[in-house]
Short mmCIF file of C-alpha atoms and ligand atoms in Angstrom, two decimals:
data_model
loop_
_atom_site.label_atom_id
_atom_site.label_comp_id
_atom_site.label_asym_id
_atom_site.label_seq_id
_atom_site.Cartn_x
_atom_site.Cartn_y
_atom_site.Cartn_z
CA MET A 1322 -8.59 31.76 -26.81
CA ALA A 1323 -7.95 28.47 -28.52
CA GLY A 1324 -7.90 29.72 -32.09
CA THR A 1325 -10.51 28.51 -34.54
CA ARG A 1326 -11.16 25.02 -33.18
CA ARG A 1327 -13.80 24.84 -30.48
CA ARG A 1328 -12.48 23.50 -27.21
CA ILE A 1329 -13.89 20.29 -25.75
CA ARG A 1330 -16.32 21.14 -22.94
CA LEU A 1331 -15.48 18.64 -20.21
CA ALA A 1332 -17.37 18.37 -16.94
CA LEU A 1333 -15.17 17.11 -14.15
CA LEU A 1334 -17.46 15.45 -11.63
CA PHE A 1335 -15.95 14.97 -8.18
CA GLY A 1336 -16.61 14.75 -4.45
CA GLY A 1337 -19.75 12.72 -4.01
CA ARG A 1338 -21.75 11.00 -1.31
CA SER A 1339 -19.34 8.17 -0.46
CA THR A 1340 -16.71 7.98 2.28
CA GLU A 1341 -14.09 8.60 -0.42
CA HIS A 1342 -15.30 12.18 -1.00
CA ALA A 1343 -12.02 13.87 -0.05
CA ILE A 1344 -9.85 11.51 -2.11
CA SER A 1345 -12.02 12.35 -5.11
CA CYS A 1346 -11.52 16.10 -4.54
CA VAL A 1347 -7.74 15.66 -4.41
CA SER A 1348 -7.87 13.58 -7.61
CA ALA A 1349 -9.95 16.31 -9.30
CA GLY A 1350 -7.31 18.93 -8.50
CA GLY A 1351 -4.69 16.73 -10.17
CA VAL A 1352 -6.77 16.05 -13.28
CA LEU A 1353 -7.68 19.72 -13.63
CA ARG A 1354 -4.04 20.75 -13.61
CA ALA A 1355 -3.25 18.08 -16.23
CA LEU A 1356 -5.90 19.16 -18.76
CA ASP A 1357 -4.54 21.42 -21.47
CA PRO A 1358 -6.62 24.64 -21.30
CA ASP A 1359 -6.14 25.16 -25.05
CA VAL A 1360 -7.91 21.86 -25.69
CA TYR A 1361 -10.34 21.56 -22.80
CA ASP A 1362 -12.89 23.97 -21.41
CA VAL A 1363 -13.35 22.43 -17.97
CA VAL A 1364 -16.53 22.83 -15.94
CA LEU A 1365 -15.91 21.84 -12.33
CA VAL A 1366 -18.95 20.10 -10.90
CA GLY A 1367 -18.58 19.20 -7.23
CA ILE A 1368 -21.06 16.87 -5.54
CA ASP A 1369 -21.38 17.68 -1.85
CA PRO A 1370 -21.68 14.90 0.76
CA SER A 1371 -25.47 15.25 0.72
CA GLY A 1372 -25.54 14.77 -3.06
CA ARG A 1373 -26.07 18.36 -4.23
CA TRP A 1374 -24.34 19.26 -7.53
CA VAL A 1375 -22.52 22.60 -7.46
CA VAL A 1376 -20.62 24.30 -10.30
CA LEU A 1377 -17.45 25.95 -9.10
CA PRO A 1378 -16.76 29.35 -10.65
CA GLY A 1379 -12.99 28.71 -10.48
CA ALA A 1380 -10.42 26.23 -9.28
CA ASP A 1381 -9.50 28.24 -6.16
CA ALA A 1382 -11.58 26.14 -3.81
CA LEU A 1383 -9.71 23.02 -4.90
CA ALA A 1384 -6.31 24.67 -4.84
CA SER A 1385 -6.61 26.52 -1.54
CA ALA A 1386 -7.26 23.40 0.50
CA GLY A 1387 -3.83 23.72 2.17
CA GLY A 1388 -3.13 20.97 4.69
CA GLU A 1389 -6.82 20.12 5.11
CA LEU A 1390 -8.51 17.57 2.89
CA PRO A 1391 -10.85 19.42 0.53
CA SER A 1392 -14.59 18.93 0.60
CA VAL A 1393 -17.35 20.26 -1.64
CA THR A 1394 -19.72 22.73 -0.02
CA ALA A 1395 -22.97 24.06 -1.42
CA SER A 1396 -21.82 27.67 -0.93
CA TRP A 1397 -19.21 27.22 -3.67
CA GLY A 1398 -21.41 28.18 -6.57
CA THR A 1399 -24.54 27.53 -8.59
CA SER A 1400 -26.57 24.41 -7.79
CA VAL A 1401 -27.25 22.47 -10.97
CA VAL A 1402 -28.91 19.31 -12.21
CA LEU A 1403 -28.24 17.17 -15.25
CA ALA A 1404 -31.47 16.28 -17.03
CA PRO A 1405 -31.80 12.58 -17.92
CA ASP A 1406 -32.90 13.62 -21.38
CA PRO A 1407 -30.60 13.16 -24.38
CA THR A 1408 -32.35 15.95 -26.28
CA ALA A 1409 -31.37 18.43 -23.55
CA SER A 1410 -28.15 17.01 -22.16
CA HIS A 1411 -26.84 20.00 -20.35
CA LEU A 1412 -26.43 21.31 -16.86
CA LEU A 1413 -29.43 23.31 -15.71
CA PRO A 1414 -29.39 25.74 -12.78
CA ARG A 1415 -31.69 24.44 -10.04
CA ASP A 1416 -32.92 27.96 -9.53
CA ALA A 1417 -34.07 29.05 -13.00
CA THR A 1418 -33.28 32.71 -12.23
CA GLU A 1419 -29.61 31.88 -11.67
CA ALA A 1420 -26.92 31.57 -14.35
CA ILE A 1421 -24.15 28.97 -14.31
CA HIS A 1422 -20.99 30.90 -13.71
CA GLY A 1423 -17.75 29.39 -15.00
CA PRO A 1424 -14.20 30.74 -14.69
CA LEU A 1425 -14.64 32.82 -17.87
CA GLY A 1426 -18.18 34.04 -17.22
CA ASP A 1427 -21.64 32.51 -17.63
CA ILE A 1428 -21.83 29.21 -19.49
CA ASP A 1429 -24.67 27.60 -21.39
CA GLY A 1430 -24.23 24.25 -19.68
CA ASP A 1431 -23.68 22.13 -22.81
CA ILE A 1432 -21.27 19.28 -22.11
CA ASP A 1433 -19.26 17.19 -24.60
CA VAL A 1434 -17.88 14.66 -22.15
CA VAL A 1435 -17.94 13.92 -18.42
CA PHE A 1436 -15.06 12.67 -16.29
CA PRO A 1437 -16.84 11.07 -13.30
CA LEU A 1438 -13.92 11.14 -10.91
CA LEU A 1439 -15.96 9.58 -8.12
CA HIS A 1440 -15.13 6.63 -5.90
CA GLY A 1441 -17.45 4.19 -4.17
CA PRO A 1442 -21.26 4.08 -4.04
CA PHE A 1443 -23.14 6.75 -6.05
CA GLY A 1444 -20.16 7.27 -8.31
CA GLU A 1445 -18.14 4.18 -9.13
CA ASP A 1446 -21.06 1.75 -8.94
CA GLY A 1447 -23.03 2.42 -12.12
CA THR A 1448 -25.50 4.92 -10.67
CA VAL A 1449 -23.90 8.08 -12.08
CA GLN A 1450 -23.04 6.13 -15.23
CA GLY A 1451 -26.78 5.38 -15.61
CA LEU A 1452 -27.64 9.06 -15.38
CA LEU A 1453 -25.01 9.91 -17.99
CA GLU A 1454 -26.36 7.20 -20.30
CA MET A 1455 -29.86 8.62 -19.90
CA ALA A 1456 -28.51 12.08 -20.70
CA GLY A 1457 -26.63 10.69 -23.72
CA VAL A 1458 -23.30 12.22 -22.68
CA PRO A 1459 -20.06 10.27 -23.24
CA TYR A 1460 -18.06 9.69 -20.06
CA VAL A 1461 -14.70 8.38 -18.97
CA GLY A 1462 -14.46 4.80 -17.73
CA SER A 1463 -16.67 1.79 -17.39
CA GLY A 1464 -20.37 1.70 -18.21
CA VAL A 1465 -23.29 0.87 -15.95
CA PHE A 1466 -22.87 -2.89 -15.85
CA ALA A 1467 -19.11 -3.11 -15.31
CA SER A 1468 -19.19 -0.34 -12.72
CA ALA A 1469 -21.90 -2.12 -10.74
CA ALA A 1470 -20.30 -5.54 -11.14
CA ALA A 1471 -16.86 -4.40 -10.01
CA MET A 1472 -18.23 -2.46 -7.04
CA ASP A 1473 -19.93 -5.51 -5.55
CA LYS A 1474 -17.20 -7.86 -4.37
CA GLN A 1475 -19.57 -10.83 -4.40
CA HIS A 1476 -20.52 -10.46 -8.05
CA MET A 1477 -17.05 -9.34 -9.07
CA LYS A 1478 -15.64 -12.61 -7.72
CA SER A 1479 -18.32 -14.84 -9.22
CA MET A 1480 -17.87 -13.27 -12.65
CA LEU A 1481 -14.10 -13.61 -12.51
CA ARG A 1482 -14.42 -17.22 -11.38
CA ALA A 1483 -16.84 -17.93 -14.23
CA ALA A 1484 -14.22 -16.54 -16.62
CA GLY A 1485 -11.67 -19.00 -15.23
CA LEU A 1486 -9.75 -16.39 -13.25
CA PRO A 1487 -8.37 -17.20 -9.80
CA VAL A 1488 -10.15 -15.76 -6.75
CA GLY A 1489 -9.83 -16.89 -3.13
CA PRO A 1490 -12.42 -18.73 -1.01
CA TYR A 1491 -15.18 -16.54 0.45
CA ALA A 1492 -18.68 -16.57 1.95
CA VAL A 1493 -21.41 -13.96 1.61
CA LEU A 1494 -23.46 -12.83 4.63
CA ARG A 1495 -26.61 -10.98 3.69
CA ALA A 1496 -28.41 -8.80 6.25
CA GLY A 1497 -29.12 -10.83 9.37
CA GLN A 1498 -27.08 -13.88 8.30
CA THR A 1499 -24.20 -15.36 10.29
CA LEU A 1500 -21.29 -17.54 9.16
CA SER A 1501 -22.13 -21.24 9.32
CA GLU A 1502 -19.81 -23.71 11.03
CA ALA A 1503 -19.27 -25.41 7.69
CA ASP A 1504 -18.10 -22.10 6.22
CA GLN A 1505 -15.84 -21.47 9.22
CA GLU A 1506 -14.20 -24.82 8.57
CA ARG A 1507 -13.98 -24.24 4.81
CA LEU A 1508 -12.45 -20.75 5.09
CA GLY A 1509 -10.14 -21.34 8.08
CA LEU A 1510 -8.43 -18.61 10.10
CA PRO A 1511 -7.46 -15.86 9.63
CA VAL A 1512 -10.27 -14.33 7.58
CA PHE A 1513 -10.91 -10.86 6.22
CA VAL A 1514 -14.36 -9.41 6.85
CA LYS A 1515 -15.44 -6.60 4.56
CA PRO A 1516 -18.42 -4.62 3.26
CA ALA A 1517 -19.46 -6.05 -0.13
CA ARG A 1518 -19.53 -2.60 -1.71
CA GLY A 1519 -16.85 -0.62 0.10
CA GLY A 1520 -13.55 1.03 -0.66
CA SER A 1521 -10.46 2.57 0.92
CA SER A 1522 -10.46 -0.38 3.37
CA ILE A 1523 -13.23 1.28 5.38
CA GLY A 1524 -15.07 -1.28 7.53
CA ILE A 1525 -12.54 -4.07 6.89
CA SER A 1526 -11.04 -6.20 9.67
CA ARG A 1527 -8.72 -9.14 9.83
CA VAL A 1528 -10.01 -11.80 12.22
CA ASP A 1529 -7.60 -14.22 13.85
CA ALA A 1530 -10.04 -15.87 16.30
CA TRP A 1531 -13.69 -16.81 15.66
CA ALA A 1532 -14.62 -15.06 18.92
CA ASP A 1533 -13.87 -11.76 17.13
CA LEU A 1534 -16.01 -12.49 14.09
CA ASP A 1535 -19.24 -10.89 15.35
CA THR A 1536 -17.56 -7.56 16.05
CA ALA A 1537 -15.92 -7.60 12.61
CA VAL A 1538 -19.24 -8.35 10.90
CA LYS A 1539 -20.87 -5.47 12.82
CA THR A 1540 -18.08 -3.13 11.74
CA ALA A 1541 -18.51 -4.13 8.10
CA ARG A 1542 -22.33 -3.89 8.35
CA ALA A 1543 -22.04 -0.27 9.50
CA ASN A 1544 -21.10 0.35 5.84
CA ASP A 1545 -23.08 -2.27 3.99
CA PRO A 1546 -25.74 -4.81 5.06
CA LYS A 1547 -24.03 -7.36 2.78
CA VAL A 1548 -20.69 -8.59 4.08
CA LEU A 1549 -17.99 -10.88 2.67
CA VAL A 1550 -15.86 -13.21 4.76
CA GLU A 1551 -12.74 -14.28 2.90
CA SER A 1552 -9.88 -16.66 3.65
CA ALA A 1553 -6.74 -14.61 4.17
CA ILE A 1554 -4.47 -15.04 1.18
CA THR A 1555 -0.78 -15.36 1.94
CA GLY A 1556 1.05 -13.42 -0.70
CA ARG A 1557 2.52 -10.15 -1.87
CA GLU A 1558 0.10 -7.33 -2.73
CA ILE A 1559 0.49 -6.36 -6.35
CA GLU A 1560 -1.51 -3.79 -8.31
CA CYS A 1561 -1.70 -3.44 -12.08
CA GLY A 1562 -3.17 -0.67 -14.20
CA VAL A 1563 -5.28 -1.45 -17.26
CA LEU A 1564 -5.99 1.11 -19.95
CA GLY A 1565 -8.11 0.96 -23.09
CA ARG A 1566 -6.26 1.19 -26.39
CA LEU A 1567 -6.84 4.22 -28.61
CA ASP A 1568 -5.35 2.59 -31.71
CA GLY A 1569 -7.85 -0.27 -31.73
CA PRO A 1570 -10.01 -2.43 -29.47
CA GLY A 1571 -8.81 -4.08 -26.27
CA ALA A 1572 -6.73 -2.95 -23.33
CA GLN A 1573 -3.15 -3.02 -22.14
CA ALA A 1574 -1.54 -3.56 -18.74
CA SER A 1575 0.91 -1.24 -16.99
CA VAL A 1576 3.99 -2.34 -15.15
CA PRO A 1577 2.70 -3.68 -11.82
CA ALA A 1578 3.52 -2.20 -8.42
CA GLU A 1579 4.02 -3.82 -5.05
CA ILE A 1580 2.66 -2.57 -1.75
CA THR A 1581 4.39 -3.54 1.45
CA VAL A 1582 2.65 -2.66 4.69
CA THR A 1583 4.65 -2.63 7.89
CA SER A 1584 2.16 -0.81 10.16
CA SER A 1585 0.57 -2.50 13.17
CA ALA A 1586 -2.71 -3.50 11.45
CA GLY A 1587 -0.69 -5.80 9.21
CA PHE A 1588 -2.73 -5.10 6.09
CA TYR A 1589 -3.37 -2.27 3.65
CA ASP A 1590 -5.95 -0.47 5.79
CA PHE A 1591 -7.11 3.18 5.56
CA GLU A 1592 -4.18 4.33 7.71
CA ALA A 1593 -1.65 2.51 5.51
CA LYS A 1594 -3.28 3.92 2.36
CA TYR A 1595 -3.51 7.60 3.24
CA VAL A 1596 -1.88 8.42 6.57
CA SER A 1597 1.08 6.23 7.49
CA ASP A 1598 4.56 6.64 6.08
CA GLN A 1599 5.20 2.98 6.90
CA THR A 1600 3.85 1.76 3.57
CA ARG A 1601 6.34 0.97 0.83
CA PHE A 1602 5.48 1.22 -2.83
CA ASP A 1603 7.77 -0.46 -5.35
CA ILE A 1604 7.14 0.60 -8.93
CA PRO A 1605 7.79 -1.55 -10.82
CA ALA A 1606 7.20 -4.53 -8.55
CA ARG A 1607 10.15 -6.89 -8.36
CA LEU A 1608 8.57 -10.01 -9.79
CA SER A 1609 9.95 -12.98 -11.69
CA PRO A 1610 9.38 -12.61 -15.45
CA ALA A 1611 6.78 -15.40 -15.29
CA ALA A 1612 4.85 -13.79 -12.40
CA LEU A 1613 5.04 -10.38 -14.08
CA ALA A 1614 3.55 -11.74 -17.29
CA ARG A 1615 0.88 -13.62 -15.37
CA VAL A 1616 -0.15 -10.51 -13.37
CA GLN A 1617 -0.51 -8.48 -16.56
CA GLN A 1618 -2.41 -11.25 -18.32
CA VAL A 1619 -4.80 -11.71 -15.37
CA ALA A 1620 -5.30 -7.94 -15.10
CA VAL A 1621 -6.38 -7.55 -18.73
CA ALA A 1622 -8.49 -10.73 -18.54
CA ALA A 1623 -10.27 -9.43 -15.42
CA PHE A 1624 -10.91 -6.08 -17.14
CA GLU A 1625 -12.43 -7.92 -20.08
CA ALA A 1626 -14.38 -10.43 -17.97
CA LEU A 1627 -16.24 -7.58 -16.27
CA ASP A 1628 -16.69 -5.65 -19.52
CA CYS A 1629 -14.71 -2.69 -18.18
CA ALA A 1630 -13.93 0.32 -20.35
CA GLY A 1631 -11.30 3.05 -20.26
CA LEU A 1632 -9.42 2.21 -17.11
CA ALA A 1633 -9.25 -0.09 -14.12
CA ARG A 1634 -6.79 -1.03 -11.44
CA VAL A 1635 -6.66 -4.75 -10.82
CA ASP A 1636 -5.33 -5.73 -7.38
CA VAL A 1637 -3.94 -9.21 -6.89
CA PHE A 1638 -1.94 -11.31 -4.48
CA VAL A 1639 1.12 -13.19 -5.73
CA THR A 1640 1.64 -16.24 -3.53
CA PRO A 1641 5.04 -17.64 -2.53
CA GLU A 1642 4.50 -20.23 -5.32
CA ASP A 1643 4.02 -17.35 -7.82
CA GLN A 1644 0.29 -18.05 -8.17
CA VAL A 1645 -1.80 -14.96 -8.92
CA VAL A 1646 -5.10 -14.51 -7.03
CA VAL A 1647 -7.33 -11.54 -7.83
CA ASN A 1648 -8.40 -9.46 -4.83
CA GLU A 1649 -10.46 -6.76 -6.53
CA VAL A 1650 -11.04 -4.59 -9.58
CA ASN A 1651 -11.43 -0.82 -9.16
CA THR A 1652 -13.13 0.92 -12.07
CA MET A 1653 -12.25 4.42 -10.85
CA PRO A 1654 -8.97 4.01 -8.98
CA GLY A 1655 -7.41 6.79 -6.91
CA PHE A 1656 -6.26 9.42 -9.38
CA THR A 1657 -4.11 11.93 -7.54
CA PRO A 1658 -0.69 12.34 -9.16
CA MET A 1659 0.66 10.34 -6.20
CA SER A 1660 -1.87 7.52 -6.60
CA MET A 1661 -0.77 4.10 -7.74
CA PHE A 1662 -2.66 4.08 -11.03
CA PRO A 1663 -1.02 7.19 -12.55
CA ARG A 1664 2.35 6.25 -11.09
CA MET A 1665 2.23 2.78 -12.66
CA TRP A 1666 1.47 4.37 -16.04
CA GLU A 1667 4.21 6.93 -15.55
CA ALA A 1668 6.60 4.00 -15.05
CA SER A 1669 5.16 2.47 -18.24
CA GLY A 1670 5.93 5.59 -20.28
CA ILE A 1671 2.59 7.42 -20.14
CA THR A 1672 2.70 10.73 -18.26
CA TYR A 1673 -0.18 11.94 -16.08
CA PRO A 1674 -1.40 14.53 -18.64
CA GLN A 1675 -1.14 11.95 -21.44
CA LEU A 1676 -3.13 9.50 -19.32
CA VAL A 1677 -5.92 11.98 -18.66
CA ASP A 1678 -6.03 13.01 -22.31
CA ARG A 1679 -6.18 9.39 -23.48
CA LEU A 1680 -9.07 8.60 -21.14
CA VAL A 1681 -11.09 11.54 -22.43
CA ARG A 1682 -10.32 10.62 -26.05
CA LEU A 1683 -11.43 7.03 -25.41
CA ALA A 1684 -14.70 8.33 -23.96
CA LEU A 1685 -15.29 10.61 -26.96
CA ARG A 1686 -14.40 7.83 -29.39
CA ASP A 1687 -16.76 5.29 -27.79
CA GLY A 1688 -19.66 7.67 -27.08
CA ALA A 1689 -22.66 6.87 -24.89
CA GLY A 1690 -25.14 4.05 -25.47
CA LEU A 1691 -24.41 0.41 -26.31
CA ARG A 1692 -20.78 -0.04 -27.30
N1 ADP B 2789 -8.57 -12.18 1.37
C1 ADP B 2789 -7.60 -11.37 1.77
N2 ADP B 2789 -6.39 -11.88 2.13
C2 ADP B 2789 -5.38 -11.07 2.53
N3 ADP B 2789 -5.48 -9.74 2.66
C3 ADP B 2789 -6.68 -9.16 2.35
C4 ADP B 2789 -7.78 -9.95 1.87
N4 ADP B 2789 -8.80 -9.11 1.64
C5 ADP B 2789 -8.38 -7.88 1.93
N5 ADP B 2789 -7.10 -7.89 2.38
C6 ADP B 2789 -6.33 -6.71 2.81
O1 ADP B 2789 -7.23 -5.62 3.00
C7 ADP B 2789 -7.00 -4.58 2.04
C8 ADP B 2789 -8.30 -3.96 1.58
O2 ADP B 2789 -9.15 -4.94 1.03
P1 ADP B 2789 -9.92 -4.72 -0.32
O3 ADP B 2789 -10.72 -5.94 -0.59
O4 ADP B 2789 -8.94 -4.33 -1.36
O5 ADP B 2789 -10.92 -3.54 0.02
P2 ADP B 2789 -11.05 -2.04 -0.56
O6 ADP B 2789 -12.03 -2.13 -1.68
O7 ADP B 2789 -11.61 -1.26 0.60
O8 ADP B 2789 -9.70 -1.59 -1.01
C9 ADP B 2789 -6.22 -5.27 0.93
O9 ADP B 2789 -5.46 -4.34 0.21
C10 ADP B 2789 -5.37 -6.26 1.72
O10 ADP B 2789 -4.28 -5.61 2.39
MG1 MG B 2790 -8.40 -2.53 -2.31
#
């Protein structure tokens, strides 16, 4: 046992209803291994693809995944709910006759802090954050507004632009809308067509001829009725981690990384992200001192413009003229030990366990509610 001091009861929330379910499970395994068991009493709460919350009695299901990508299944353990009631902010068994079984026996369900390690809709978009606010439980990362704003590429761009930050030209196609000729002329070819609220490059195509636009819009709409069409930016793909400061307000930037894709698609698609070995990651990115400083400055400014908290990964393009253009802001970036965000911090002197610990401490410091 942990001596006299009570351990921090942390609920690790992972899986979820989005297409990034498996990535979230892998990230959860990494975070679990990084949490000091003398400090943290971890409750593993998996969300299955249909949205059911299940408490895992032990970490075996995450560890034994072998070569297969893990996935949460309802048979893992007790089904629970979190009541949106701050006077009873604990996990409740869905079946009142059942107990919540943790690795060390039955648990009462009280939670000090939640790590919502979820990507995409119903996780990274403010919805889970809203539930946690209602329940009055502190949680890692951005609040409701920043999560929702960063998830929607339309609003993310308009907020960054309003803050004077550089974003590329784009058009928004709501359900049923098509790209006008004026917009075709304004954007020029090639364009990128993407779901407004997607992730992991799912549903994204590069279009080199207007004849292919309809198919690309249909592909994007399979994921989201709202679609963005963006001018292709010519530049290097650079990512930068941003992390809240524990010793005061504000945030700091990591050393940036560069992604070089050589696969046939020609951009950082799902294959290049998770499957191909043709993708090169340079950490730190080899940038001129001026471009490096500009990337870090833009990353922190984007974090602040969206009112982010805790962590974010800001992805930019650096043009041949060393101009920085923001592509997107991820409020819950991939978090496996091999993911870019932890690796960029590792290269900046913060180890993976230190990173996880800092995020939880930031959440506990800031609490739930207006902050
Ligand atoms: N406007 C653009 N210009 C050039 N490349 C782009 C553009 N938009 C997207 N891409 C390419 O597609 C990838 C995925 O797009 P992104 O907007 O980051 O979507 P996701 O949220 O799914 O990661 C980028 O990493 C980049 O390789
Ligand atoms: Mg991206």
